[in-house]
Amino acid sequence: MRIHEYQAKELLRGFGVTVLRGGLATTPADAELAAAVLDTPICAIKAQIHAGGRGKAGGVKLARSPEEARDHAEAMLGMVLVTAQTGPAGQRVRKLYVEEGCRIERELYLGMTVDRETGRVTIMASREGGVEIEEVAKLHPERILRAEVDPLTGLQANQARGLAFGLGLRGEVASKFVKLAAGLYRAYVATDASLAEVNPLVVTAEGELVALDAKLELDDNALHRHPDLAALRDPDEEQQRELEAKEHDLSYVALEGDIACMVNGAGLAMGTMDMIQLAGGRPANFLDVGGGASEAKVAAAFKILLADPGVRAVLVNIFGGIMKCDVIAKGILAAARHVNLSVPLVVRLEGTNVELGKELLAQSDLEIIPADDLADAARKAVAAARESVRAA
């Protein structure tokens, strides 16, 4: 689960990470008041959306008076901000964070996440802060410093000092980095985060280390342990279909293609999407119904997939283990009849009760395209989507 910058900073403040003072604004008057309370020569008006790259897209403005803060807020609230991370549809700005300014001397990067190869938290630091770290990692991976954390001992001071020295920090500033990195690590562990990132981490003219921007992504699977953090969810920042999927305990991820995918299991989802792309198509989404879904749950999943207006075909790829193929078939038939199926449906079933499931589909009055295996299903789904586009 993503949270806003202002929420992440409030959490990090509690773990000793230095952040600047600021106030939330949902109206121009709020922004003017927040700037007046800060009473600083300059403040930043920052759009609060769940995406990076706001500055380049006009989502961060500087104001030198409360009146100017109000003017910026009037222009920014309600605007659709399109950044490299929002996709072409952009994200509507509903909240602003009014934050005091500071004199920046250097911009650095500090982040941490779990390395899937080692299964341990990896801390990354770079002298190139304030830019998209993915590009730095891609073009100049040698410019990213790394430290792997032993889960039994946690982040050690000598590891943080090594990163500080690698960043060119010395003396008191290096000591402050060690303290800040330790605080960020404690926050990462305590909140069950999947990503903690400070970009940029700035060194000010006064020699302070400040988290000028911050991002925390929390593990959805651990939110039951953190009801206070779960309450930070902002439904306005999430797709309606993703919210509906959560209500039915389904995993739904929206993508940018035109073939909807219903699968059971993350691995099968990845394989299905790979095969679609190999066949020349693009997945519009994937919806994982899990291993023990009921007929009603499958029907709900099917409705969610078909609610996407960009979908030109649906590919159902189910391996029946705990979940039986006849249950899937009944759910598909119930949902397809209820939503008045308007796009081609390709179904590949394999596993428990597969013959019964295929028989149910074959005996229905719906135009369902059966597939023998995954490659066959992907080819048929791509062809059906193209035909659907031509016929539109």
Coordinates of C-alpha atoms in Angstrom, one line a residue:
M1 CA 0.0 0.0 0.0
R2 CA 1.3 3.4 -0.9
I3 CA 0.9 6.4 1.3
H4 CA 1.4 10.1 0.7
E5 CA 4.6 12.0 1.2
Y6 CA 3.2 13.9 4.2
Q7 CA 2.1 10.7 5.8
A8 CA 5.5 9.1 5.2
K9 CA 7.3 12.1 6.7
E10 CA 5.1 12.0 9.8
L11 CA 6.0 8.4 10.3
L12 CA 9.7 8.9 9.7
R13 CA 9.8 11.9 12.1
G14 CA 8.8 9.5 14.8
F15 CA 11.9 7.4 14.1
G16 CA 14.3 10.3 14.2
V17 CA 14.5 11.1 10.5
T18 CA 14.9 14.8 10.0
V19 CA 12.0 16.3 8.0
L20 CA 10.9 19.9 7.4
R21 CA 7.8 21.5 9.0
G22 CA 4.7 21.5 6.9
G23 CA 0.9 21.4 6.8
L24 CA -1.7 19.7 4.7
A25 CA -4.0 21.8 2.5
T26 CA -7.2 20.8 0.6
T27 CA -8.3 24.3 -0.2
P28 CA -6.5 27.5 -1.3
A29 CA -7.3 29.0 2.1
D30 CA -5.7 26.0 3.8
A31 CA -2.6 26.6 1.8
E32 CA -2.5 30.3 2.6
L33 CA -2.9 29.6 6.3
A34 CA -0.3 26.8 6.3
A35 CA 2.3 29.1 4.7
A36 CA 1.5 31.9 7.2
V37 CA 2.0 29.5 10.1
L38 CA 5.3 28.3 8.7
D39 CA 6.4 32.0 8.4
T40 CA 9.5 31.2 6.3
P41 CA 10.9 33.3 3.4
I42 CA 10.0 30.5 1.0
C43 CA 7.9 27.4 1.1
A44 CA 7.1 24.6 -1.3
I45 CA 3.6 23.7 -2.5
K46 CA 3.7 20.0 -3.3
A47 CA 0.9 18.0 -4.9
Q48 CA 0.1 14.8 -2.9
I49 CA -0.4 12.0 -5.4
H50 CA 0.9 8.4 -5.3
A51 CA 3.5 8.9 -8.0
G52 CA 7.0 10.4 -8.4
G53 CA 8.2 12.9 -10.9
R54 CA 5.9 15.6 -9.6
G55 CA 8.4 18.4 -9.9
K56 CA 9.0 18.0 -13.6
A57 CA 5.3 17.8 -14.2
G58 CA 4.4 21.0 -12.4
G59 CA 3.4 19.4 -9.2
V60 CA 5.8 21.4 -7.0
K61 CA 5.8 25.2 -6.8
L62 CA 7.7 27.6 -4.7
A63 CA 5.9 30.5 -2.9
R64 CA 7.4 33.5 -1.2
S65 CA 4.3 34.6 0.6
P66 CA 1.1 33.2 1.9
E67 CA -0.8 34.9 -0.9
E68 CA 1.5 33.3 -3.5
A69 CA 0.9 29.9 -1.8
R70 CA -2.8 30.5 -2.2
D71 CA -2.5 31.3 -5.9
H72 CA -0.5 28.2 -6.5
A73 CA -3.0 26.1 -4.6
E74 CA -5.9 27.5 -6.7
A75 CA -4.0 26.4 -9.8
M76 CA -2.9 23.0 -8.6
L77 CA -6.0 21.7 -6.7
G78 CA -8.1 19.7 -9.2
M79 CA -5.5 19.6 -11.9
V80 CA -4.7 16.2 -13.5
L81 CA -1.0 15.7 -13.0
V82 CA 0.7 13.5 -15.6
T83 CA 4.1 12.2 -14.6
A84 CA 6.4 9.4 -15.8
Q85 CA 4.8 7.2 -13.1
T86 CA 1.1 8.0 -13.4
G87 CA 0.7 6.8 -17.0
P88 CA -1.0 8.9 -19.6
A89 CA -4.3 9.2 -17.7
G90 CA -2.5 11.1 -14.9
Q91 CA -3.8 11.6 -11.3
R92 CA -6.1 14.3 -10.0
V93 CA -4.6 16.5 -7.3
R94 CA -6.8 16.6 -4.2
K95 CA -4.3 17.5 -1.5
L96 CA -1.3 19.7 -1.2
Y97 CA 1.6 19.7 1.3
V98 CA 2.9 23.1 2.2
E99 CA 6.4 22.8 3.4
E100 CA 9.0 25.2 4.6
G101 CA 12.0 25.8 2.3
C102 CA 15.7 25.2 3.0
R103 CA 19.1 26.1 1.5
I104 CA 20.3 23.0 -0.4
E105 CA 24.0 22.3 -0.9
R106 CA 23.9 18.7 -2.1
E107 CA 21.2 16.2 -3.1
L108 CA 21.8 12.5 -2.3
Y109 CA 19.7 9.3 -2.5
L110 CA 19.0 6.8 0.2
G111 CA 16.6 3.8 -0.1
M112 CA 16.0 0.3 1.2
T113 CA 14.1 -2.7 0.0
V114 CA 14.4 -6.5 0.2
D115 CA 16.8 -8.1 -2.3
R116 CA 14.9 -11.0 -3.7
E117 CA 18.1 -13.0 -4.3
T118 CA 19.4 -12.8 -0.8
G119 CA 16.1 -12.3 1.0
R120 CA 17.7 -9.5 3.1
V121 CA 17.1 -5.8 3.3
T122 CA 19.5 -3.9 1.0
I123 CA 20.3 -0.3 1.6
M124 CA 21.2 1.8 -1.5
A125 CA 22.8 5.2 -1.5
S126 CA 24.0 7.5 -4.3
R127 CA 25.5 10.9 -4.7
E128 CA 23.0 11.4 -7.5
G129 CA 19.9 12.4 -5.6
G130 CA 16.9 14.2 -6.9
V131 CA 16.8 12.3 -10.1
E132 CA 15.1 9.0 -11.1
I133 CA 17.3 6.4 -9.4
E134 CA 16.0 3.8 -11.8
E135 CA 17.9 5.6 -14.6
V136 CA 21.0 5.8 -12.5
A137 CA 20.8 2.1 -11.8
K138 CA 20.3 1.3 -15.5
L139 CA 23.0 3.6 -17.0
H140 CA 25.5 3.9 -14.2
P141 CA 25.0 1.0 -11.7
E142 CA 28.5 1.7 -10.3
R143 CA 27.2 5.0 -8.9
I144 CA 24.9 3.2 -6.4
L145 CA 26.4 2.1 -3.1
R146 CA 24.9 -1.0 -1.4
A147 CA 24.9 -2.5 2.0
E148 CA 23.2 -5.8 2.9
V149 CA 21.6 -6.0 6.4
D150 CA 21.8 -9.1 8.5
P151 CA 18.3 -9.6 9.9
L152 CA 19.7 -10.8 13.2
T153 CA 21.9 -7.8 13.9
G154 CA 20.0 -5.1 11.9
L155 CA 21.8 -2.2 10.3
Q156 CA 25.2 -1.7 11.9
A157 CA 26.8 1.7 12.5
N158 CA 29.9 0.7 10.5
Q159 CA 27.8 -0.1 7.5
A160 CA 26.1 3.3 7.6
R161 CA 29.4 5.0 8.1
G162 CA 30.8 3.2 5.0
L163 CA 27.9 4.5 3.0
A164 CA 28.4 8.0 4.4
F165 CA 32.1 8.0 3.4
G166 CA 31.1 6.6 0.0
L167 CA 28.8 9.6 -0.5
G168 CA 31.7 11.9 0.4
L169 CA 30.3 12.9 3.8
R170 CA 32.7 13.7 6.6
G171 CA 32.7 14.8 10.2
E172 CA 29.4 15.8 11.8
V173 CA 27.4 15.4 8.6
A174 CA 28.6 11.8 8.3
S175 CA 27.4 11.2 11.9
K176 CA 24.1 12.6 11.1
F177 CA 23.8 10.3 8.1
V178 CA 24.4 7.3 10.4
K179 CA 21.7 8.4 12.7
L180 CA 19.2 9.1 9.8
A181 CA 20.0 5.8 8.1
A182 CA 19.4 4.0 11.4
G183 CA 16.0 5.8 11.8
L184 CA 15.0 5.0 8.3
Y185 CA 15.8 1.3 8.8
R186 CA 13.9 1.1 12.1
A187 CA 10.9 2.7 10.3
Y188 CA 11.2 0.2 7.5
V189 CA 11.2 -2.8 9.8
A190 CA 8.6 -1.5 12.3
T191 CA 6.0 -0.6 9.5
D192 CA 6.6 -3.8 7.5
A193 CA 7.5 -1.7 4.5
S194 CA 8.4 -3.1 1.2
L195 CA 10.2 0.1 0.2
A196 CA 11.5 3.1 2.0
E197 CA 13.1 5.9 0.0
V198 CA 14.4 9.4 0.6
N199 CA 15.0 11.2 -2.6
P200 CA 16.4 13.7 -2.4
L201 CA 18.2 13.5 0.9
V202 CA 19.7 16.9 1.1
V203 CA 22.7 18.5 2.9
T204 CA 21.7 22.0 3.8
A205 CA 23.9 25.1 3.9
E206 CA 23.7 24.8 7.7
G207 CA 25.1 21.2 7.6
E208 CA 21.8 19.4 8.3
L209 CA 20.7 16.3 6.6
V210 CA 17.0 16.5 5.7
A211 CA 14.6 14.1 4.0
L212 CA 13.2 16.6 1.4
D213 CA 11.0 13.9 -0.2
A214 CA 10.1 10.5 1.3
K215 CA 8.3 7.4 0.1
L216 CA 7.0 4.5 2.1
E217 CA 5.3 1.5 0.5
L218 CA 3.7 -0.9 3.0
D219 CA 3.3 -4.6 2.6
D220 CA -0.5 -5.3 2.1
N221 CA 0.0 -8.7 3.6
A222 CA 1.2 -7.2 6.9
L223 CA -1.4 -4.5 7.3
H224 CA -3.5 -6.7 9.6
R225 CA -0.8 -6.1 12.1
H226 CA -1.0 -2.3 11.7
P227 CA -4.6 -1.0 11.8
D228 CA -3.2 2.5 12.3
L229 CA -1.2 2.3 9.1
A230 CA -4.1 0.6 7.2
A231 CA -6.1 3.7 8.1
L232 CA -3.7 5.8 6.0
R233 CA -5.1 4.3 2.8
D234 CA -6.4 6.9 0.4
P235 CA -9.1 5.4 -1.8
D236 CA -8.9 8.4 -4.2
E237 CA -5.5 7.3 -5.2
E238 CA -6.5 3.7 -6.1
Q239 CA -8.3 2.4 -9.1
Q240 CA -12.0 1.6 -8.5
R241 CA -11.5 -1.9 -9.9
E242 CA -8.5 -2.5 -7.5
L243 CA -10.6 -1.4 -4.6
E244 CA -13.5 -3.7 -5.7
A245 CA -11.0 -6.6 -6.0
K246 CA -9.8 -6.0 -2.5
E247 CA -13.3 -6.2 -1.2
H248 CA -13.6 -9.7 -2.7
D249 CA -10.1 -10.6 -1.5
L250 CA -8.8 -10.8 -5.0
S251 CA -5.5 -9.5 -6.4
Y252 CA -5.9 -7.2 -9.4
V253 CA -3.3 -5.2 -11.2
A254 CA -4.2 -2.8 -14.0
L255 CA -1.8 -2.7 -17.0
E256 CA -2.0 -0.9 -20.4
G257 CA -2.9 -3.6 -22.9
D258 CA -6.2 -4.9 -24.2
I259 CA -6.3 -8.6 -23.1
A260 CA -7.7 -9.2 -19.6
C261 CA -6.2 -12.2 -17.7
M262 CA -7.8 -14.3 -15.0
V263 CA -5.5 -16.7 -13.5
N264 CA -4.9 -18.5 -10.2
G265 CA -1.4 -17.9 -8.8
A266 CA 1.2 -15.2 -9.3
G267 CA 3.6 -17.5 -11.2
L268 CA 0.9 -18.5 -13.6
A269 CA 0.0 -14.8 -14.0
M270 CA 3.5 -14.0 -15.0
G271 CA 3.7 -16.9 -17.4
T272 CA 0.4 -16.0 -19.0
M273 CA 1.4 -12.4 -19.5
D274 CA 4.7 -13.5 -21.0
M275 CA 3.0 -15.8 -23.4
I276 CA 0.6 -13.0 -24.5
Q277 CA 3.5 -10.7 -25.2
L278 CA 5.3 -13.5 -27.0
A279 CA 2.2 -13.9 -29.2
G280 CA 2.3 -10.2 -30.1
G281 CA -0.4 -9.0 -27.6
R282 CA -0.5 -6.9 -24.5
P283 CA -2.2 -7.7 -21.2
A284 CA -4.7 -5.2 -19.9
N285 CA -4.5 -6.5 -16.4
F286 CA -4.2 -9.6 -14.4
L287 CA -6.6 -10.8 -11.7
D288 CA -5.5 -13.6 -9.4
V289 CA -8.4 -15.5 -8.0
G290 CA -6.2 -17.5 -5.7
G291 CA -6.2 -21.2 -4.9
G292 CA -9.6 -21.6 -3.2
A293 CA -12.0 -19.3 -4.7
S294 CA -15.7 -20.0 -4.7
E295 CA -18.1 -19.7 -7.7
A296 CA -19.3 -16.4 -6.4
K297 CA -15.7 -15.1 -6.1
V298 CA -14.9 -16.1 -9.7
A299 CA -18.1 -14.4 -10.9
A300 CA -17.0 -11.2 -9.1
A301 CA -13.5 -11.4 -10.6
F302 CA -15.0 -11.8 -14.1
K303 CA -17.2 -8.7 -13.6
I304 CA -14.2 -6.7 -12.5
L305 CA -12.2 -7.7 -15.6
L306 CA -15.0 -6.8 -18.0
A307 CA -15.6 -3.5 -16.4
D308 CA -12.4 -2.2 -18.1
P309 CA -13.5 -0.5 -21.3
G310 CA -10.1 -1.0 -22.9
V311 CA -10.5 -4.8 -22.8
R312 CA -10.9 -6.4 -26.2
A313 CA -10.6 -10.1 -25.2
V314 CA -10.5 -12.1 -22.0
L315 CA -8.1 -15.0 -21.4
V316 CA -8.9 -17.3 -18.5
N317 CA -6.0 -19.6 -17.6
I318 CA -6.6 -21.8 -14.6
F319 CA -4.7 -24.6 -13.2
G320 CA -7.1 -26.6 -11.0
G321 CA -5.4 -27.8 -7.9
I322 CA -7.2 -27.0 -4.7
M323 CA -9.6 -25.0 -6.9
K324 CA -11.6 -27.2 -9.2
C325 CA -12.1 -26.5 -12.9
D326 CA -15.8 -27.1 -12.8
V327 CA -16.1 -24.4 -10.1
I328 CA -14.2 -22.0 -12.3
A329 CA -16.5 -22.9 -15.3
K330 CA -19.7 -22.2 -13.3
G331 CA -18.3 -18.9 -12.1
I332 CA -17.4 -17.9 -15.7
L333 CA -20.8 -18.8 -17.0
A334 CA -22.7 -17.1 -14.2
A335 CA -20.7 -13.9 -14.6
A336 CA -20.7 -13.9 -18.4
R337 CA -24.5 -14.1 -18.5
H338 CA -24.9 -11.5 -15.9
V339 CA -22.7 -8.9 -17.5
N340 CA -23.8 -9.6 -21.1
L341 CA -20.4 -10.7 -22.5
S342 CA -19.4 -8.4 -25.3
V343 CA -15.8 -9.4 -26.0
P344 CA -14.3 -12.8 -27.0
L345 CA -13.5 -15.2 -24.2
V346 CA -10.7 -17.7 -24.4
V347 CA -10.6 -20.3 -21.7
R348 CA -7.8 -22.7 -20.9
L349 CA -8.4 -25.1 -18.0
E350 CA -6.2 -27.8 -16.7
G351 CA -6.1 -29.9 -13.5
T352 CA -8.8 -31.2 -11.1
N353 CA -12.2 -31.8 -12.8
V354 CA -10.9 -30.4 -16.0
E355 CA -13.2 -32.6 -18.2
L356 CA -16.2 -31.6 -16.2
G357 CA -15.3 -27.9 -16.5
K358 CA -14.8 -28.1 -20.2
E359 CA -18.1 -29.9 -20.6
L360 CA -19.9 -27.2 -18.7
L361 CA -18.4 -24.5 -21.0
A362 CA -19.1 -26.5 -24.2
Q363 CA -22.7 -27.1 -23.3
S364 CA -23.4 -23.4 -22.6
D365 CA -25.0 -21.1 -25.1
L366 CA -22.0 -18.7 -24.8
E367 CA -19.4 -18.3 -27.5
I368 CA -16.4 -19.5 -25.6
I369 CA -13.1 -20.2 -27.4
P370 CA -11.5 -23.3 -25.8
A371 CA -7.7 -23.6 -25.7
D372 CA -5.6 -26.8 -25.4
D373 CA -2.6 -25.3 -23.7
L374 CA -1.1 -21.9 -22.6
A375 CA 0.6 -21.1 -25.9
D376 CA -2.6 -22.0 -27.8
A377 CA -4.6 -19.8 -25.4
A378 CA -2.3 -16.8 -25.8
R379 CA -2.4 -17.0 -29.6
K380 CA -6.2 -17.3 -29.7
A381 CA -6.6 -14.4 -27.2
V382 CA -4.3 -12.1 -29.3
A383 CA -6.1 -13.0 -32.5
A384 CA -9.5 -12.5 -30.9
A385 CA -8.5 -9.1 -29.5
R386 CA -7.3 -8.0 -32.9
E387 CA -10.5 -9.2 -34.6
S388 CA -12.5 -7.4 -31.9
V389 CA -10.7 -4.1 -32.6
R390 CA -11.3 -4.5 -36.4
A391 CA -15.0 -5.2 -35.8
A392 CA -15.4 -2.2 -33.5

